[in-house]
mmCIF file of C-alpha atoms in Angstrom:
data_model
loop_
_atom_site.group_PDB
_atom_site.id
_atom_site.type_symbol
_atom_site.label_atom_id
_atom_site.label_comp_id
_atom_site.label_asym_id
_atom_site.label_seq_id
_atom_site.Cartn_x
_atom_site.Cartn_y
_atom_site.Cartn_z
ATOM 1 C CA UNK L 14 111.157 102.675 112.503
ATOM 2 C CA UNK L 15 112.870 99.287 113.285
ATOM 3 C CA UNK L 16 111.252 97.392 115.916
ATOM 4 C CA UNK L 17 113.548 94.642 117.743
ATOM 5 C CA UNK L 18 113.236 91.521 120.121
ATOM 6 C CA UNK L 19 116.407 90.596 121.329
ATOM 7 C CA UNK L 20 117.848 87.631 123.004
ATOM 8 C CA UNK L 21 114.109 87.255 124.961
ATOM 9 C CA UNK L 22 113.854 84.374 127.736
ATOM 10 C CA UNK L 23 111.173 83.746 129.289
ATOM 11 C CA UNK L 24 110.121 80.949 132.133
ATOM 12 C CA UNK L 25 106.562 80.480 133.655
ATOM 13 C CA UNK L 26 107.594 78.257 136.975
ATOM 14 C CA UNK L 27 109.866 75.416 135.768
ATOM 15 C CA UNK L 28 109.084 75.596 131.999
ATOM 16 C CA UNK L 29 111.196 77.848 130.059
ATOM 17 C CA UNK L 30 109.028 78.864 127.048
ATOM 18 C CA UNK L 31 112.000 81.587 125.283
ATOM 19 C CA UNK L 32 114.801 80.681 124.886
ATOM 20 C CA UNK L 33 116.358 83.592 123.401
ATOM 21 C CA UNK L 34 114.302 84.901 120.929
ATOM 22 C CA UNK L 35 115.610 87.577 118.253
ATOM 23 C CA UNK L 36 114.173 89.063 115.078
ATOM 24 C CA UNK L 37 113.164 92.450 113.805
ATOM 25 C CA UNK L 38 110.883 94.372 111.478
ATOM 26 C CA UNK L 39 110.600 97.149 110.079
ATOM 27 C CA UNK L 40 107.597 100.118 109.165
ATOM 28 C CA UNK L 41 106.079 99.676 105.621
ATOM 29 C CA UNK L 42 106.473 96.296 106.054
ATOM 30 C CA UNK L 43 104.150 92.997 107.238
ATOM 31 C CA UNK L 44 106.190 90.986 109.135
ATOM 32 C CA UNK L 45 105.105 87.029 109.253
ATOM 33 C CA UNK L 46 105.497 85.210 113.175
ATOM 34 C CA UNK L 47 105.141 81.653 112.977
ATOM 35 C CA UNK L 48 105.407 78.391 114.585
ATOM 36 C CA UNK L 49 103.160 75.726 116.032
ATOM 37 C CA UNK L 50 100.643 76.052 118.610
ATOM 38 C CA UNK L 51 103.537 75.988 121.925
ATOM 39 C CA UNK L 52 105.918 77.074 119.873
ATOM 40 C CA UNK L 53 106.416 81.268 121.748
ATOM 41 C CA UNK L 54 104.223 83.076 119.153
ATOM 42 C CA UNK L 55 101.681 84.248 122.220
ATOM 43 C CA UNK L 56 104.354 84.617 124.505
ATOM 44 C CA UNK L 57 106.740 86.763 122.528
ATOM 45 C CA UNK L 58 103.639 88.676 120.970
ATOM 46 C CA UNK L 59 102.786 89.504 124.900
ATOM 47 C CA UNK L 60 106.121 90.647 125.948
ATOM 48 C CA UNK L 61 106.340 93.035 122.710
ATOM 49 C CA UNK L 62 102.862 94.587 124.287
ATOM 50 C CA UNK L 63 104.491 95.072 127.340
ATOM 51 C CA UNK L 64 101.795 92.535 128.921
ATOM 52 C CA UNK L 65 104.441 91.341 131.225
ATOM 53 C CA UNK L 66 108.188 91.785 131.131
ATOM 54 C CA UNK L 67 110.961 88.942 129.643
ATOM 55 C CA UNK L 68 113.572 87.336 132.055
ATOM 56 C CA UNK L 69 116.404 88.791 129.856
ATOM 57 C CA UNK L 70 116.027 90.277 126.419
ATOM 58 C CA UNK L 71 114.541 93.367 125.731
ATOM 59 C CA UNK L 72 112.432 94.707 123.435
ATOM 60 C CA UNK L 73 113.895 97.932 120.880
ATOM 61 C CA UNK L 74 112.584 100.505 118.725
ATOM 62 C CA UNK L 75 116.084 102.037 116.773
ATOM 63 C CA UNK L 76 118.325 100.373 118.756
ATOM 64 C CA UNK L 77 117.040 101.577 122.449
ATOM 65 C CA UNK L 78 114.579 100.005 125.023
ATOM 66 C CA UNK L 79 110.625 100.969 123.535
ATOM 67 C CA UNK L 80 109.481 103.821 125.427
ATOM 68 C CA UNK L 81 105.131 102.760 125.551
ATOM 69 C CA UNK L 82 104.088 106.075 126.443
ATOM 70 C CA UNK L 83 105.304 106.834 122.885
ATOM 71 C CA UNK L 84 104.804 104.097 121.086
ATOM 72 C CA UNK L 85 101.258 102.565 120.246
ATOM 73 C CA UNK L 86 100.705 99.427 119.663
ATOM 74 C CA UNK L 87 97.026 97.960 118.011
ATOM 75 C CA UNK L 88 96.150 94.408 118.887
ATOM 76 C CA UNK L 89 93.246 91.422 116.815
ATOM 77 C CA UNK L 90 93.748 88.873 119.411
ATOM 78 C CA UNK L 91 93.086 85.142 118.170
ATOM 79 C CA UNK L 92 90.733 84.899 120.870
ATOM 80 C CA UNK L 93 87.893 87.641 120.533
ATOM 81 C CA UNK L 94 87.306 89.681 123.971
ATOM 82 C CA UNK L 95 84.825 92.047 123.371
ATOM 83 C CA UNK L 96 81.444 92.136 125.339
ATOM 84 C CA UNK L 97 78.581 90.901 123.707
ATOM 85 C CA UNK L 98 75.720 92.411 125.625
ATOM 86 C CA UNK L 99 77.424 96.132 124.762
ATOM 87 C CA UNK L 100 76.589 98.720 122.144
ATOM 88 C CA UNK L 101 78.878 98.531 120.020
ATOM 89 C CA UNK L 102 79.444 101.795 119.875
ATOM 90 C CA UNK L 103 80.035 102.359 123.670
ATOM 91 C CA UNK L 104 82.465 99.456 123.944
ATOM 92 C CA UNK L 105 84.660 100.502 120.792
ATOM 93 C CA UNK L 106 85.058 104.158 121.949
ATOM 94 C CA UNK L 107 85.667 102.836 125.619
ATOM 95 C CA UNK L 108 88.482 100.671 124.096
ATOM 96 C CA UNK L 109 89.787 103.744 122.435
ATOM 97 C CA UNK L 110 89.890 106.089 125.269
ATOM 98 C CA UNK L 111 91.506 103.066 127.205
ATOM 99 C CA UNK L 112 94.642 103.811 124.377
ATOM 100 C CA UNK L 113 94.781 107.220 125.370
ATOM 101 C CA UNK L 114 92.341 108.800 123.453
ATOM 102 C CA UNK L 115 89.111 111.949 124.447
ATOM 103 C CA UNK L 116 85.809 111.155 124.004
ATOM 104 C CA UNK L 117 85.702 113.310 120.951
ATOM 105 C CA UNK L 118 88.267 111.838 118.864
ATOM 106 C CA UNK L 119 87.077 108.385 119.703
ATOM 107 C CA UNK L 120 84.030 108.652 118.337
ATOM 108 C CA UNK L 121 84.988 110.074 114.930
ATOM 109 C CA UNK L 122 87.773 107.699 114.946
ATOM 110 C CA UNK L 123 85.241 104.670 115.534
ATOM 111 C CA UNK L 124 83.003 106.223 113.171
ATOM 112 C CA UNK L 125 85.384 106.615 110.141
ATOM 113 C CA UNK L 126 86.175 102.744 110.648
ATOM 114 C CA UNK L 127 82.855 101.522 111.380
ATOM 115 C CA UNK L 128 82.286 103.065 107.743
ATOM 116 C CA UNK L 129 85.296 102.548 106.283
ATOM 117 C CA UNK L 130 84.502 98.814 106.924
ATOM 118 C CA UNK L 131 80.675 98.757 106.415
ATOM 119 C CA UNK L 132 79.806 98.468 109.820
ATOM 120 C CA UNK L 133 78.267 102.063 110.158
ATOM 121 C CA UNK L 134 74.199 100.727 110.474
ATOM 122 C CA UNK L 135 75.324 98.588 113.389
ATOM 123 C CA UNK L 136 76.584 101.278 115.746
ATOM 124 C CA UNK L 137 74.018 101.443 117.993
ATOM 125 C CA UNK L 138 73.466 97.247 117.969
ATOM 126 C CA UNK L 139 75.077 94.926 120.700
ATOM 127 C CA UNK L 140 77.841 92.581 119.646
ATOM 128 C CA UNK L 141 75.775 89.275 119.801
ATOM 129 C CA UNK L 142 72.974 90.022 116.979
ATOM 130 C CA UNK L 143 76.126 89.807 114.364
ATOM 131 C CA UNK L 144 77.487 87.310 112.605
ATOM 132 C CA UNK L 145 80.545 86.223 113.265
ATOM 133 C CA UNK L 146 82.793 88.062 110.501
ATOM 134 C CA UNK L 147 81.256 91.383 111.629
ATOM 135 C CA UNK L 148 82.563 90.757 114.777
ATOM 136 C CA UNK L 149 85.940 89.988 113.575
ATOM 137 C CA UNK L 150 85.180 93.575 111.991
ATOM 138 C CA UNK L 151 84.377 95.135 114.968
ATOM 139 C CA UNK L 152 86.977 93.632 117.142
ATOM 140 C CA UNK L 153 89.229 95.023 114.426
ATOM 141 C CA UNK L 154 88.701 98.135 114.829
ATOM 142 C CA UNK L 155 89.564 98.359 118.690
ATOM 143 C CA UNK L 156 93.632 97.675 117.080
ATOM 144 C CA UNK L 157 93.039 100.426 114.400
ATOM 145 C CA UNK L 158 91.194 103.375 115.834
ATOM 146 C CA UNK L 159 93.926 104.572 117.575
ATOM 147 C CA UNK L 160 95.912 105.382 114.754
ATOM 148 C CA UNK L 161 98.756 102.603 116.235
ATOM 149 C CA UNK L 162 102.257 102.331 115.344
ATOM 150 C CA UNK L 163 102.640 99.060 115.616
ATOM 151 C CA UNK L 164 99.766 96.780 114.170
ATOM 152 C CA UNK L 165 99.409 93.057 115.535
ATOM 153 C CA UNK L 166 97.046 90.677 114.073
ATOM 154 C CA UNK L 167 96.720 87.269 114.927
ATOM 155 C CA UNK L 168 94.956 85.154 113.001
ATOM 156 C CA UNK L 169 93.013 88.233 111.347
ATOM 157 C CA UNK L 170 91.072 86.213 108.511
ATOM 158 C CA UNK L 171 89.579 83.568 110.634
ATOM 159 C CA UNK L 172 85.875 83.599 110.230
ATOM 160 C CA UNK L 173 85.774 85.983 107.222
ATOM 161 C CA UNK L 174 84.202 84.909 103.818
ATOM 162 C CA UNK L 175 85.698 86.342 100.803
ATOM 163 C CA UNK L 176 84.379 89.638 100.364
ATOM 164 C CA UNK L 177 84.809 90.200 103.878
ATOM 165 C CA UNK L 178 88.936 88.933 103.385
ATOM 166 C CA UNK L 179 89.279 91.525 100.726
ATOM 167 C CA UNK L 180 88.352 94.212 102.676
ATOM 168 C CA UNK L 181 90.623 93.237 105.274
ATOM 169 C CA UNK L 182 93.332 92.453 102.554
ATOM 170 C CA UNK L 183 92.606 96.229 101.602
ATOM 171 C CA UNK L 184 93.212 97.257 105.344
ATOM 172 C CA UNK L 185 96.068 96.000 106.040
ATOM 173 C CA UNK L 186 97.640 96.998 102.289
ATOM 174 C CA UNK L 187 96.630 100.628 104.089
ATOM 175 C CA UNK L 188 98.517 100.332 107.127
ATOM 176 C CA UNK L 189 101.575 99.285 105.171
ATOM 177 C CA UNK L 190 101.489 102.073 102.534
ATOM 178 C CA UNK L 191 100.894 104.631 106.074
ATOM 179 C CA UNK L 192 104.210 103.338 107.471
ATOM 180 C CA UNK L 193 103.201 101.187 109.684
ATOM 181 C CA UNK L 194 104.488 97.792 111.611
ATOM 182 C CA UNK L 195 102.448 95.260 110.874
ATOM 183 C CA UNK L 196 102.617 91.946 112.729
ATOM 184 C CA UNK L 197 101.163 88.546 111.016
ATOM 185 C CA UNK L 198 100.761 85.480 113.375
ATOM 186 C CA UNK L 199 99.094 83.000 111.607
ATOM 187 C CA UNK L 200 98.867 79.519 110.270
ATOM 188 C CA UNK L 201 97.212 80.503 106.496
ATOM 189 C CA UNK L 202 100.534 80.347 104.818
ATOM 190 C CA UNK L 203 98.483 81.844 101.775
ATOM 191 C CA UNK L 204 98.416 85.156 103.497
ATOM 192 C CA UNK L 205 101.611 85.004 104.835
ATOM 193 C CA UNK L 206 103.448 84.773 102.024
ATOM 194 C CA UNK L 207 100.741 87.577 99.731
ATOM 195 C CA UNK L 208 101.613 89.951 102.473
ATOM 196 C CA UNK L 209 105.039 89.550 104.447
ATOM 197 C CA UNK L 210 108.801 90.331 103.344
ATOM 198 C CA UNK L 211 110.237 88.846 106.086
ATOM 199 C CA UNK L 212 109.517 86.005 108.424
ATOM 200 C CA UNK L 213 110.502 84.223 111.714
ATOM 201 C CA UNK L 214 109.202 80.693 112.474
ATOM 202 C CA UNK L 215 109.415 79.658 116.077
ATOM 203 C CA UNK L 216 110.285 76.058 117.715
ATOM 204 C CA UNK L 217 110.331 74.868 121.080
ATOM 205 C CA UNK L 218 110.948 78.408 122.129
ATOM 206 C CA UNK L 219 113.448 79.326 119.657
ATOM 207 C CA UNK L 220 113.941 81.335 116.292
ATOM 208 C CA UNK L 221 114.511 78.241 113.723
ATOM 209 C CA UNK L 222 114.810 80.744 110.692
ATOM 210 C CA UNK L 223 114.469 84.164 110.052
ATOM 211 C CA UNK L 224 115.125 86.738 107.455
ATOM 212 C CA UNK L 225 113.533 87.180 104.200
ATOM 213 C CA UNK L 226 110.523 85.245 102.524
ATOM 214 C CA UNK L 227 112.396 85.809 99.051
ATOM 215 C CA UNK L 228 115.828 85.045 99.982
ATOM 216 C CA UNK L 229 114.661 81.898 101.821
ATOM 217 C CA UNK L 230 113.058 80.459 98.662
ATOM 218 C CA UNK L 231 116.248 81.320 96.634
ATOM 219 C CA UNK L 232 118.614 79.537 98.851
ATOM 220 C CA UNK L 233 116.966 76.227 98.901
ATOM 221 C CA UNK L 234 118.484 73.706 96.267
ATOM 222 C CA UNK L 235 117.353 74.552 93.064
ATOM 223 C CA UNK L 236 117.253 70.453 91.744
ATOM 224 C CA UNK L 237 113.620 69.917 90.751
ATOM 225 C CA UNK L 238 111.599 71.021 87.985
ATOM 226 C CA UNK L 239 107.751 70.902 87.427
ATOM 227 C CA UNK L 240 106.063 70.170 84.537
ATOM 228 C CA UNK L 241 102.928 70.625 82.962
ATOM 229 C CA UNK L 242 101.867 68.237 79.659
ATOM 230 C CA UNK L 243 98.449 67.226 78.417
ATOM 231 C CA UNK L 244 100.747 63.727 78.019
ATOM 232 C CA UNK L 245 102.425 63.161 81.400
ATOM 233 C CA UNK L 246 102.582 59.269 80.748
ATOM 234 C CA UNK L 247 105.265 59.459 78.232
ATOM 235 C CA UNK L 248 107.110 61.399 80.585
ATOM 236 C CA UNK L 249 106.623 59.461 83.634
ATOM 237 C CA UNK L 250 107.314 56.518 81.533
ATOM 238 C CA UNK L 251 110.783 57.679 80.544
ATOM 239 C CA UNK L 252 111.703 59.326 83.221
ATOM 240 C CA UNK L 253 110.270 56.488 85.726
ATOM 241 C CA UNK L 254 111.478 57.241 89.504
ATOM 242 C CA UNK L 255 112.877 60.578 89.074
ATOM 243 C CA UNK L 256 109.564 61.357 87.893
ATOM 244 C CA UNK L 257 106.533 62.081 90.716
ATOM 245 C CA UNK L 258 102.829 63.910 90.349
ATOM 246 C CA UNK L 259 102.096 67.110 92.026
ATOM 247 C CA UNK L 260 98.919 67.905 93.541
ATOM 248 C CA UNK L 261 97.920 69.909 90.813
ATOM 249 C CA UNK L 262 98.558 67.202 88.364
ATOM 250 C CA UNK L 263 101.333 68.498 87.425
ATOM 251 C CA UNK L 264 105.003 66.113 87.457
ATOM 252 C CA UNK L 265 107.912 67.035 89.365
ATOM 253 C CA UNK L 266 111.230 65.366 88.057
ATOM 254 C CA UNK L 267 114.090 65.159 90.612
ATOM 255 C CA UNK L 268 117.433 66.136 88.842
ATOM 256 C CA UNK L 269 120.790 64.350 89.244
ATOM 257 C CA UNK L 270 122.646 68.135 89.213
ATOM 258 C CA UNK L 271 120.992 71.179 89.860
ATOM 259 C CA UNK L 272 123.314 72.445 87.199
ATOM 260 C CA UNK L 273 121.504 70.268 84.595
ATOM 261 C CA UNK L 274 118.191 72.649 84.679
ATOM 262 C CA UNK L 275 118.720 74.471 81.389
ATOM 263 C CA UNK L 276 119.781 71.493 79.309
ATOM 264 C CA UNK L 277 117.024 69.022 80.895
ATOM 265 C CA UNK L 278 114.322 71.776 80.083
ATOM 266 C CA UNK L 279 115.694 71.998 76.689
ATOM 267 C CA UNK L 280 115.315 68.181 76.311
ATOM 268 C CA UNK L 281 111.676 68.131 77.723
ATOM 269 C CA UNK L 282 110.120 70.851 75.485
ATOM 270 C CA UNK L 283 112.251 69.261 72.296
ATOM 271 C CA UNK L 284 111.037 66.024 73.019
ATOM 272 C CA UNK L 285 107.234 66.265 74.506
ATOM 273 C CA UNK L 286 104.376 68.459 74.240
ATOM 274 C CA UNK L 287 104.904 70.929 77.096
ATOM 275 C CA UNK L 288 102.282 73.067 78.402
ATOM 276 C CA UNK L 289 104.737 74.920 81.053
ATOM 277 C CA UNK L 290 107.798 74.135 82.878
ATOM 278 C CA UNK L 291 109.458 76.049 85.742
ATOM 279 C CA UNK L 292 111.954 75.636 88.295
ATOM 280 C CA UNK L 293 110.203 74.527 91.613
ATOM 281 C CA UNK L 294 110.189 76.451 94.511
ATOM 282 C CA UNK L 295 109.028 75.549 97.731
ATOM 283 C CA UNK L 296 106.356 77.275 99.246
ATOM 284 C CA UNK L 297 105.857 79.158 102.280
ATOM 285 C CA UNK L 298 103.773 75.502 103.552
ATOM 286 C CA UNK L 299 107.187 73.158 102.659
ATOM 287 C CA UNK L 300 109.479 75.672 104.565
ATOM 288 C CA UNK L 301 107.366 75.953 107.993
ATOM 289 C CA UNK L 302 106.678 71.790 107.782
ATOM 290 C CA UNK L 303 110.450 71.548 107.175
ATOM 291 C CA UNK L 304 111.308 73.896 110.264
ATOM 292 C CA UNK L 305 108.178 73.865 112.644
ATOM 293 C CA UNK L 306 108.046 70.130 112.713
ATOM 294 C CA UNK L 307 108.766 68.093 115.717
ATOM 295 C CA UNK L 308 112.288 68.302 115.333
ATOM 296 C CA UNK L 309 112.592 71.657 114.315
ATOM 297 C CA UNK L 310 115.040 73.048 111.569
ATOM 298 C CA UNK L 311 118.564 74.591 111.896
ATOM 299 C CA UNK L 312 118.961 78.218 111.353
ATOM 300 C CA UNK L 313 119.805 79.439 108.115
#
């Protein structure tokens, strides 16, 4: 299944907040949607769920306008809005029946995941005696129980501690391998890039790059190299301005011609003691700065 937005606009009184937005994604696949807060993530994420319509645009599933009384869409809001007075129980299979479901399957469904995410002794508890990673659990189960097509989470890992992150991690690895759409909007680059092939980053209500995390990295100029030593003086030293530190302590030497990679890595492990040396790359972090800043980037 291939879901598309394409061309979207969107205006709330005078402020136009799309301005033709377009990118797809595809099932088995975790797609990333980024940008900076006021950049169209909430307001593109809304339109897909049919929340309210676009001003032009439409949203596709294979090519034709998404028909909602077949296709189901889950939703982890950023903002939590589940009642915390409620059962737990009462509230999850209310959400559930609100998505179509009977009574009956509802409550197994809940069940499985209150289980399936150790959740199972707090059934019968209101929302407010847990912490608040168990109620990112439980407010993650309202977007799975109903066995959605399409899987939205925004900002799924916030307020999680480890343990609790693997689990999801484990999740959302299931949804994938089921066939799934699964939607990322977040600004932990670390799971963006573990999880999603392809990514759009928004600005100022536009798509400043799409397409695919891996083909991204590849295309950027391939003119640095970083370098690991147990003796980066003599480096820096010889190499003096071309020559920087990384965060990790590692040096990154700027190279005249990209073309000079081979040789220059040739030169650096005859001449020094070299731990490692690769070509850099820039991560998921240096490509959203570069096109998410206040400027924007240009499409690629």
């Amino acid at each position: 299944m291939k879901l598309e937005l394409c061309n979207i606009t969107k205006s709330f009184t005078d402020k136009q907040v799309l301005k033709g937005i377009t990118f797809s994604a595809e099932s088995g696949k975790a797609f990333g949607l980024l940008g900076r807060n006021g950049a169209g993530k909430t307001t593109s994420i809304r339109i897909l769920m049919d929340v309210f319509p676009p001003d032009s645009g439409g949203v596709h599933i294979e090519g034709r306008p998404i028909d909602y009384k077949n296709v189901q869409i889950g939703y982890l809001p950023e903002e939590r809005g589940l009642y915390p007075k409620k059962l737990i129980i009462d509230q999850l299979v209310y959400f559930a029946q609100l998505k179509g479901m009977r009574r009956r399957d509802a409550v197994t469904a809940v069940d499985f995941w209150l289980e399936r995410l150790g959740m199972l002794e707090y059934r019968n508890r209101r929302l407010d005696t847990l912490s608040k990673g168990n109620q990112q659990k439980i407010q993650l189960i309202t977007a799975l129980a109903h066995d959605p097509d399409i899987v939205i989470l925004d900002e799924p890992f916030s307020g999680l501690d480890p343990v609790n992150a693997m689990l999801l991690k484990d999740v959302v690895r299931e949804q994938i391998a089921k066939g799934k759409i699964v939607l990322f909007s977040s600004h932990q680059m670390n799971y963006i890039e573990e999880f999603c092939d392809h990514i759009a980053i928004l600005a100022e209500g536009k798509v400043a790059l799409t397409g695919n995390l891996h083909d991204i990295k590849r295309d950027y100029v391939r003119d640095r190299l970083v370098v690991h030593t147990e003796n980066p003086g003599a480096i820096r030293r010889d190499f003096g301005d071309c020559c920087t530190e990384t965060e990790d302590g590692g040096l990154m030497l700027q190279l005249t011609d990209p073309n000079e990679k081979k040789a220059m890595m040739r030169r650096l492990v005859d001449t020094y003691e070299i731990d490692s040396i690769k070509v850099f790359e820039p991560s998921l972090n240096d490509i959203f700065v570069q096109y998410a800043g206040d400027k924007g980037g240009t499409q690629q």
